[in-house]
Amino acid sequence: MQQVLQQFPSYKSMNINQTEVIKNFVKQGLGIAFLPKSVIEAESHQQLLHSYSLKECSHIVSSTYFLTKYVSVDIEEFLAVCHLIYKDASKN
């Protein structure tokens, strides 16, 4: 990851947990974001935001963490699906 970041000397990262704020920042040209496709469908159809497949960004590496206080059956199933998705994405 550091090698990729070295190519962008003015790189800055922000952690924002409000989807609408993130989308507005991107619309204003303040950066890029990784969001679920379902979150930007309306803006994508209106050509206010553009989406790209993860395959087009395969050179970008990121760690993803899931935090929970309790592990339920639903959470175990969700994590199993996440593992499958990430496993499939790493093959491409």
CSV table of N, CA, C and O in Angstrom, one decimal:
chain,number,residue,atom,x,y,z
A,1,MET,N,0.8,-1.2,0.0
A,1,MET,CA,0.0,0.0,0.0
A,1,MET,C,0.9,1.3,0.0
A,1,MET,O,0.6,2.2,-0.7
A,2,GLN,N,2.0,1.2,0.8
A,2,GLN,CA,2.8,2.4,0.8
A,2,GLN,C,3.4,2.8,-0.6
A,2,GLN,O,3.5,3.9,-0.9
A,3,GLN,N,3.7,1.8,-1.4
A,3,GLN,CA,4.2,2.0,-2.7
A,3,GLN,C,3.2,2.8,-3.6
A,3,GLN,O,3.5,3.7,-4.3
A,4,VAL,N,1.9,2.4,-3.4
A,4,VAL,CA,0.8,3.1,-4.2
A,4,VAL,C,0.7,4.5,-3.7
A,4,VAL,O,0.6,5.4,-4.5
A,5,LEU,N,0.7,4.7,-2.4
A,5,LEU,CA,0.6,6.0,-1.8
A,5,LEU,C,1.7,6.9,-2.1
A,5,LEU,O,1.5,8.1,-2.3
A,6,GLN,N,2.9,6.4,-2.3
A,6,GLN,CA,4.1,7.2,-2.7
A,6,GLN,C,3.9,7.9,-4.0
A,6,GLN,O,4.5,8.9,-4.3
A,7,GLN,N,3.1,7.3,-4.9
A,7,GLN,CA,2.8,7.8,-6.2
A,7,GLN,C,1.9,9.1,-6.1
A,7,GLN,O,1.8,9.8,-7.1
A,8,PHE,N,1.3,9.3,-5.0
A,8,PHE,CA,0.4,10.4,-4.8
A,8,PHE,C,0.9,11.2,-3.6
A,8,PHE,O,0.4,11.0,-2.5
A,9,PRO,N,1.8,12.2,-3.8
A,9,PRO,CA,2.4,12.9,-2.7
A,9,PRO,C,1.4,13.7,-1.9
A,9,PRO,O,1.6,14.0,-0.7
A,10,SER,N,0.3,14.1,-2.5
A,10,SER,CA,-0.7,14.9,-1.7
A,10,SER,C,-1.8,14.1,-1.2
A,10,SER,O,-2.9,14.6,-0.8
A,11,TYR,N,-1.6,12.8,-1.1
A,11,TYR,CA,-2.7,11.9,-0.6
A,11,TYR,C,-3.1,12.2,0.8
A,11,TYR,O,-2.2,12.4,1.7
A,12,LYS,N,-4.4,12.3,1.1
A,12,LYS,CA,-4.9,12.5,2.4
A,12,LYS,C,-6.1,11.5,2.6
A,12,LYS,O,-6.9,11.4,1.6
A,13,SER,N,-6.3,11.0,3.7
A,13,SER,CA,-7.4,10.0,4.0
A,13,SER,C,-8.3,10.6,5.0
A,13,SER,O,-7.8,11.3,6.0
A,14,MET,N,-9.6,10.4,4.8
A,14,MET,CA,-10.6,10.9,5.8
A,14,MET,C,-11.5,9.7,6.1
A,14,MET,O,-11.9,9.0,5.2
A,15,ASN,N,-11.8,9.6,7.4
A,15,ASN,CA,-12.8,8.6,7.8
A,15,ASN,C,-14.1,9.3,8.1
A,15,ASN,O,-14.2,10.0,9.0
A,16,ILE,N,-15.1,9.1,7.2
A,16,ILE,CA,-16.4,9.7,7.3
A,16,ILE,C,-17.4,8.6,7.4
A,16,ILE,O,-17.4,7.7,6.5
A,17,ASN,N,-18.4,8.7,8.3
A,17,ASN,CA,-19.3,7.6,8.4
A,17,ASN,C,-20.7,8.0,7.9
A,17,ASN,O,-21.7,7.3,8.2
A,18,GLN,N,-20.8,9.1,7.2
A,18,GLN,CA,-22.1,9.5,6.7
A,18,GLN,C,-22.1,9.5,5.2
A,18,GLN,O,-21.4,10.3,4.5
A,19,THR,N,-22.9,8.6,4.6
A,19,THR,CA,-22.9,8.4,3.2
A,19,THR,C,-23.2,9.6,2.3
A,19,THR,O,-22.5,9.9,1.3
A,20,GLU,N,-24.1,10.4,2.8
A,20,GLU,CA,-24.5,11.6,2.0
A,20,GLU,C,-23.3,12.6,2.0
A,20,GLU,O,-23.1,13.3,1.0
A,21,VAL,N,-22.6,12.7,3.1
A,21,VAL,CA,-21.5,13.6,3.2
A,21,VAL,C,-20.4,13.1,2.2
A,21,VAL,O,-19.8,13.9,1.5
A,22,ILE,N,-20.1,11.8,2.2
A,22,ILE,CA,-19.1,11.2,1.3
A,22,ILE,C,-19.5,11.5,-0.1
A,22,ILE,O,-18.6,12.0,-0.9
A,23,LYS,N,-20.7,11.3,-0.5
A,23,LYS,CA,-21.1,11.5,-1.9
A,23,LYS,C,-21.0,13.0,-2.3
A,23,LYS,O,-20.6,13.3,-3.4
A,24,ASN,N,-21.3,13.9,-1.4
A,24,ASN,CA,-21.2,15.3,-1.7
A,24,ASN,C,-19.7,15.7,-1.9
A,24,ASN,O,-19.4,16.5,-2.7
A,25,PHE,N,-18.8,15.2,-1.0
A,25,PHE,CA,-17.4,15.4,-1.2
A,25,PHE,C,-16.9,15.0,-2.6
A,25,PHE,O,-16.2,15.7,-3.3
A,26,VAL,N,-17.3,13.8,-3.0
A,26,VAL,CA,-16.9,13.3,-4.3
A,26,VAL,C,-17.5,14.1,-5.4
A,26,VAL,O,-16.8,14.5,-6.3
A,27,LYS,N,-18.8,14.5,-5.3
A,27,LYS,CA,-19.4,15.4,-6.3
A,27,LYS,C,-18.7,16.7,-6.5
A,27,LYS,O,-18.6,17.2,-7.5
A,28,GLN,N,-18.1,17.2,-5.3
A,28,GLN,CA,-17.4,18.4,-5.4
A,28,GLN,C,-15.9,18.3,-5.8
A,28,GLN,O,-15.2,19.2,-5.9
A,29,GLY,N,-15.6,17.0,-6.2
A,29,GLY,CA,-14.2,16.8,-6.7
A,29,GLY,C,-13.2,16.7,-5.6
A,29,GLY,O,-12.0,16.9,-5.9
A,30,LEU,N,-13.6,16.4,-4.4
A,30,LEU,CA,-12.6,16.4,-3.3
A,30,LEU,C,-12.0,15.0,-3.1
A,30,LEU,O,-11.2,14.8,-2.1
A,31,GLY,N,-12.3,14.0,-3.9
A,31,GLY,CA,-11.6,12.7,-3.8
A,31,GLY,C,-12.5,11.6,-4.4
A,31,GLY,O,-13.4,11.8,-5.2
A,32,ILE,N,-12.1,10.4,-3.9
A,32,ILE,CA,-12.8,9.2,-4.4
A,32,ILE,C,-13.3,8.5,-3.1
A,32,ILE,O,-12.9,8.8,-2.0
A,33,ALA,N,-14.2,7.5,-3.3
A,33,ALA,CA,-14.8,6.8,-2.2
A,33,ALA,C,-15.1,5.4,-2.6
A,33,ALA,O,-15.4,5.1,-3.8
A,34,PHE,N,-15.0,4.5,-1.7
A,34,PHE,CA,-15.5,3.1,-1.9
A,34,PHE,C,-16.8,2.9,-1.2
A,34,PHE,O,-16.9,3.0,0.0
A,35,LEU,N,-17.9,2.8,-2.0
A,35,LEU,CA,-19.2,2.7,-1.5
A,35,LEU,C,-20.0,1.5,-2.2
A,35,LEU,O,-19.6,1.2,-3.3
A,36,PRO,N,-21.0,1.0,-1.5
A,36,PRO,CA,-21.8,0.0,-2.2
A,36,PRO,C,-22.5,0.6,-3.4
A,36,PRO,O,-22.9,1.7,-3.4
A,37,LYS,N,-22.6,-0.2,-4.5
A,37,LYS,CA,-23.2,0.3,-5.7
A,37,LYS,C,-24.7,0.7,-5.4
A,37,LYS,O,-25.1,1.7,-6.0
A,38,SER,N,-25.4,0.0,-4.5
A,38,SER,CA,-26.7,0.4,-4.2
A,38,SER,C,-26.9,1.8,-3.7
A,38,SER,O,-27.9,2.5,-3.8
A,39,VAL,N,-25.8,2.3,-3.0
A,39,VAL,CA,-25.9,3.6,-2.4
A,39,VAL,C,-25.8,4.7,-3.5
A,39,VAL,O,-26.3,5.8,-3.2
A,40,ILE,N,-25.2,4.5,-4.6
A,40,ILE,CA,-25.0,5.5,-5.6
A,40,ILE,C,-25.8,5.3,-6.9
A,40,ILE,O,-25.6,6.0,-7.9
A,41,GLU,N,-26.7,4.3,-6.9
A,41,GLU,CA,-27.5,4.0,-8.1
A,41,GLU,C,-28.2,5.2,-8.7
A,41,GLU,O,-28.1,5.5,-9.9
A,42,ALA,N,-28.9,6.0,-7.9
A,42,ALA,CA,-29.6,7.2,-8.4
A,42,ALA,C,-28.7,8.2,-9.0
A,42,ALA,O,-28.9,8.7,-10.1
A,43,GLU,N,-27.6,8.5,-8.3
A,43,GLU,CA,-26.6,9.5,-8.8
A,43,GLU,C,-25.9,9.0,-10.0
A,43,GLU,O,-25.5,9.7,-10.9
A,44,SER,N,-25.7,7.7,-10.1
A,44,SER,CA,-25.0,7.1,-11.3
A,44,SER,C,-25.9,7.2,-12.5
A,44,SER,O,-25.5,7.5,-13.6
A,45,HIS,N,-27.2,6.9,-12.4
A,45,HIS,CA,-28.2,7.1,-13.5
A,45,HIS,C,-28.3,8.5,-14.0
A,45,HIS,O,-28.4,8.8,-15.1
A,46,GLN,N,-28.1,9.4,-13.0
A,46,GLN,CA,-28.2,10.9,-13.4
A,46,GLN,C,-26.8,11.4,-13.8
A,46,GLN,O,-26.6,12.6,-14.1
A,47,GLN,N,-25.8,10.5,-13.9
A,47,GLN,CA,-24.4,10.8,-14.2
A,47,GLN,C,-23.8,11.9,-13.3
A,47,GLN,O,-23.0,12.7,-13.7
A,48,LEU,N,-24.2,11.9,-12.0
A,48,LEU,CA,-23.6,12.8,-11.0
A,48,LEU,C,-22.4,12.2,-10.4
A,48,LEU,O,-21.5,12.8,-9.9
A,49,LEU,N,-22.4,10.8,-10.4
A,49,LEU,CA,-21.3,10.1,-9.9
A,49,LEU,C,-21.0,8.9,-10.8
A,49,LEU,O,-21.9,8.4,-11.5
A,50,HIS,N,-19.8,8.5,-10.9
A,50,HIS,CA,-19.4,7.4,-11.8
A,50,HIS,C,-18.9,6.3,-11.0
A,50,HIS,O,-18.1,6.5,-10.0
A,51,SER,N,-19.2,5.1,-11.3
A,51,SER,CA,-18.7,3.9,-10.6
A,51,SER,C,-17.8,3.1,-11.4
A,51,SER,O,-17.9,3.1,-12.7
A,52,TYR,N,-16.9,2.4,-10.8
A,52,TYR,CA,-16.0,1.5,-11.4
A,52,TYR,C,-16.0,0.2,-10.7
A,52,TYR,O,-16.2,0.1,-9.5
A,53,SER,N,-15.8,-0.9,-11.4
A,53,SER,CA,-15.7,-2.2,-10.9
A,53,SER,C,-14.5,-2.4,-10.0
A,53,SER,O,-13.5,-1.8,-10.3
A,54,LEU,N,-14.5,-3.2,-9.0
A,54,LEU,CA,-13.4,-3.5,-8.2
A,54,LEU,C,-12.3,-4.1,-9.1
A,54,LEU,O,-11.1,-4.0,-8.8
A,55,LYS,N,-12.6,-4.8,-10.2
A,55,LYS,CA,-11.6,-5.4,-11.1
A,55,LYS,C,-10.7,-4.3,-11.6
A,55,LYS,O,-9.6,-4.5,-11.9
A,56,GLU,N,-11.3,-3.1,-11.9
A,56,GLU,CA,-10.5,-2.0,-12.4
A,56,GLU,C,-9.6,-1.4,-11.4
A,56,GLU,O,-8.7,-0.6,-11.7
A,57,CYS,N,-9.8,-1.7,-10.1
A,57,CYS,CA,-9.0,-1.2,-9.0
A,57,CYS,C,-8.3,-2.3,-8.3
A,57,CYS,O,-8.0,-2.2,-7.1
A,58,SER,N,-7.9,-3.3,-9.0
A,58,SER,CA,-7.3,-4.5,-8.4
A,58,SER,C,-6.0,-4.2,-7.8
A,58,SER,O,-5.5,-4.9,-6.9
A,59,HIS,N,-5.3,-3.1,-8.2
A,59,HIS,CA,-4.0,-2.7,-7.7
A,59,HIS,C,-4.1,-2.0,-6.3
A,59,HIS,O,-3.1,-1.8,-5.6
A,60,ILE,N,-5.3,-1.7,-5.9
A,60,ILE,CA,-5.6,-1.0,-4.6
A,60,ILE,C,-5.8,-2.1,-3.6
A,60,ILE,O,-6.6,-2.9,-3.7
A,61,VAL,N,-5.0,-2.0,-2.5
A,61,VAL,CA,-5.1,-3.0,-1.4
A,61,VAL,C,-5.6,-2.3,-0.2
A,61,VAL,O,-5.2,-1.2,0.2
A,62,SER,N,-6.6,-2.9,0.5
A,62,SER,CA,-7.1,-2.3,1.7
A,62,SER,C,-7.5,-3.4,2.7
A,62,SER,O,-8.0,-4.5,2.3
A,63,SER,N,-7.3,-3.1,3.9
A,63,SER,CA,-7.7,-4.1,5.0
A,63,SER,C,-9.1,-3.7,5.4
A,63,SER,O,-9.5,-2.5,5.5
A,64,THR,N,-10.0,-4.7,5.6
A,64,THR,CA,-11.3,-4.4,6.1
A,64,THR,C,-11.5,-5.1,7.4
A,64,THR,O,-11.1,-6.3,7.6
A,65,TYR,N,-12.1,-4.4,8.4
A,65,TYR,CA,-12.3,-4.9,9.7
A,65,TYR,C,-13.8,-4.9,10.1
A,65,TYR,O,-14.5,-3.9,9.7
A,66,PHE,N,-14.2,-5.9,10.7
A,66,PHE,CA,-15.6,-6.0,11.2
A,66,PHE,C,-15.6,-6.1,12.7
A,66,PHE,O,-15.0,-7.0,13.3
A,67,LEU,N,-16.2,-5.1,13.4
A,67,LEU,CA,-16.2,-5.1,14.8
A,67,LEU,C,-17.6,-5.4,15.3
A,67,LEU,O,-18.6,-4.8,14.8
A,68,THR,N,-17.7,-6.2,16.3
A,68,THR,CA,-19.0,-6.5,16.9
A,68,THR,C,-18.9,-6.9,18.4
A,68,THR,O,-17.8,-7.4,18.7
A,69,LYS,N,-19.8,-6.6,19.2
A,69,LYS,CA,-19.8,-7.0,20.6
A,69,LYS,C,-20.2,-8.4,20.7
A,69,LYS,O,-19.7,-9.1,21.6
A,70,TYR,N,-21.2,-8.8,20.0
A,70,TYR,CA,-21.7,-10.2,20.0
A,70,TYR,C,-21.7,-10.8,18.7
A,70,TYR,O,-21.9,-10.2,17.7
A,71,VAL,N,-21.5,-12.1,18.7
A,71,VAL,CA,-21.5,-12.9,17.4
A,71,VAL,C,-22.8,-13.7,17.4
A,71,VAL,O,-22.9,-14.7,18.2
A,72,SER,N,-23.7,-13.4,16.5
A,72,SER,CA,-24.9,-14.1,16.4
A,72,SER,C,-24.9,-15.0,15.1
A,72,SER,O,-23.9,-14.9,14.3
A,73,VAL,N,-25.9,-15.8,14.9
A,73,VAL,CA,-26.0,-16.6,13.7
A,73,VAL,C,-26.0,-15.7,12.5
A,73,VAL,O,-25.3,-16.0,11.4
A,74,ASP,N,-26.7,-14.6,12.5
A,74,ASP,CA,-26.8,-13.7,11.4
A,74,ASP,C,-25.4,-13.1,11.1
A,74,ASP,O,-25.1,-13.0,9.9
A,75,ILE,N,-24.7,-12.7,12.1
A,75,ILE,CA,-23.4,-12.1,11.9
A,75,ILE,C,-22.4,-13.2,11.3
A,75,ILE,O,-21.7,-12.9,10.4
A,76,GLU,N,-22.5,-14.4,11.8
A,76,GLU,CA,-21.7,-15.5,11.2
A,76,GLU,C,-22.0,-15.7,9.7
A,76,GLU,O,-21.1,-15.9,8.9
A,77,GLU,N,-23.3,-15.7,9.4
A,77,GLU,CA,-23.7,-15.8,8.0
A,77,GLU,C,-23.2,-14.6,7.1
A,77,GLU,O,-22.7,-14.8,6.0
A,78,PHE,N,-23.3,-13.4,7.7
A,78,PHE,CA,-22.8,-12.2,7.0
A,78,PHE,C,-21.3,-12.3,6.7
A,78,PHE,O,-20.8,-12.1,5.6
A,79,LEU,N,-20.6,-12.7,7.7
A,79,LEU,CA,-19.1,-12.9,7.6
A,79,LEU,C,-18.7,-13.9,6.6
A,79,LEU,O,-17.8,-13.8,5.8
A,80,ALA,N,-19.5,-15.0,6.5
A,80,ALA,CA,-19.2,-16.1,5.6
A,80,ALA,C,-19.4,-15.6,4.1
A,80,ALA,O,-18.6,-15.8,3.3
A,81,VAL,N,-20.5,-14.8,3.9
A,81,VAL,CA,-20.7,-14.2,2.6
A,81,VAL,C,-19.6,-13.2,2.3
A,81,VAL,O,-19.0,-13.2,1.1
A,82,CYS,N,-19.1,-12.4,3.2
A,82,CYS,CA,-18.0,-11.5,3.0
A,82,CYS,C,-16.8,-12.2,2.6
A,82,CYS,O,-16.1,-11.8,1.7
A,83,HIS,N,-16.5,-13.3,3.3
A,83,HIS,CA,-15.3,-14.1,3.0
A,83,HIS,C,-15.4,-14.6,1.5
A,83,HIS,O,-14.4,-14.6,0.8
A,84,LEU,N,-16.6,-15.0,1.1
A,84,LEU,CA,-16.7,-15.5,-0.3
A,84,LEU,C,-16.5,-14.4,-1.3
A,84,LEU,O,-15.9,-14.6,-2.3
A,85,ILE,N,-17.1,-13.2,-1.0
A,85,ILE,CA,-17.0,-12.1,-1.9
A,85,ILE,C,-15.5,-11.7,-2.0
A,85,ILE,O,-15.0,-11.5,-3.1
A,86,TYR,N,-14.8,-11.5,-0.9
A,86,TYR,CA,-13.4,-11.1,-1.0
A,86,TYR,C,-12.5,-12.2,-1.6
A,86,TYR,O,-11.6,-11.9,-2.3
A,87,LYS,N,-12.8,-13.4,-1.4
A,87,LYS,CA,-12.1,-14.5,-2.0
A,87,LYS,C,-12.3,-14.5,-3.5
A,87,LYS,O,-11.3,-14.6,-4.3
A,88,ASP,N,-13.5,-14.3,-4.0
A,88,ASP,CA,-13.8,-14.2,-5.4
A,88,ASP,C,-13.1,-12.9,-6.0
A,88,ASP,O,-12.6,-13.0,-7.1
A,89,ALA,N,-13.1,-11.8,-5.3
A,89,ALA,CA,-12.6,-10.6,-5.8
A,89,ALA,C,-11.0,-10.7,-5.9
A,89,ALA,O,-10.4,-10.1,-6.8
A,90,SER,N,-10.4,-11.5,-5.0
A,90,SER,CA,-9.0,-11.6,-5.1
A,90,SER,C,-8.5,-12.5,-6.3
A,90,SER,O,-7.4,-12.4,-6.7
A,91,LYS,N,-9.4,-13.3,-6.8
A,91,LYS,CA,-9.1,-14.2,-7.9
A,91,LYS,C,-9.0,-13.4,-9.2
A,91,LYS,O,-8.4,-13.7,-10.2
A,92,ASN,N,-9.8,-12.2,-9.3
A,92,ASN,CA,-9.9,-11.5,-10.5
A,92,ASN,C,-8.8,-10.5,-10.7
A,92,ASN,O,-8.1,-9.9,-10.2
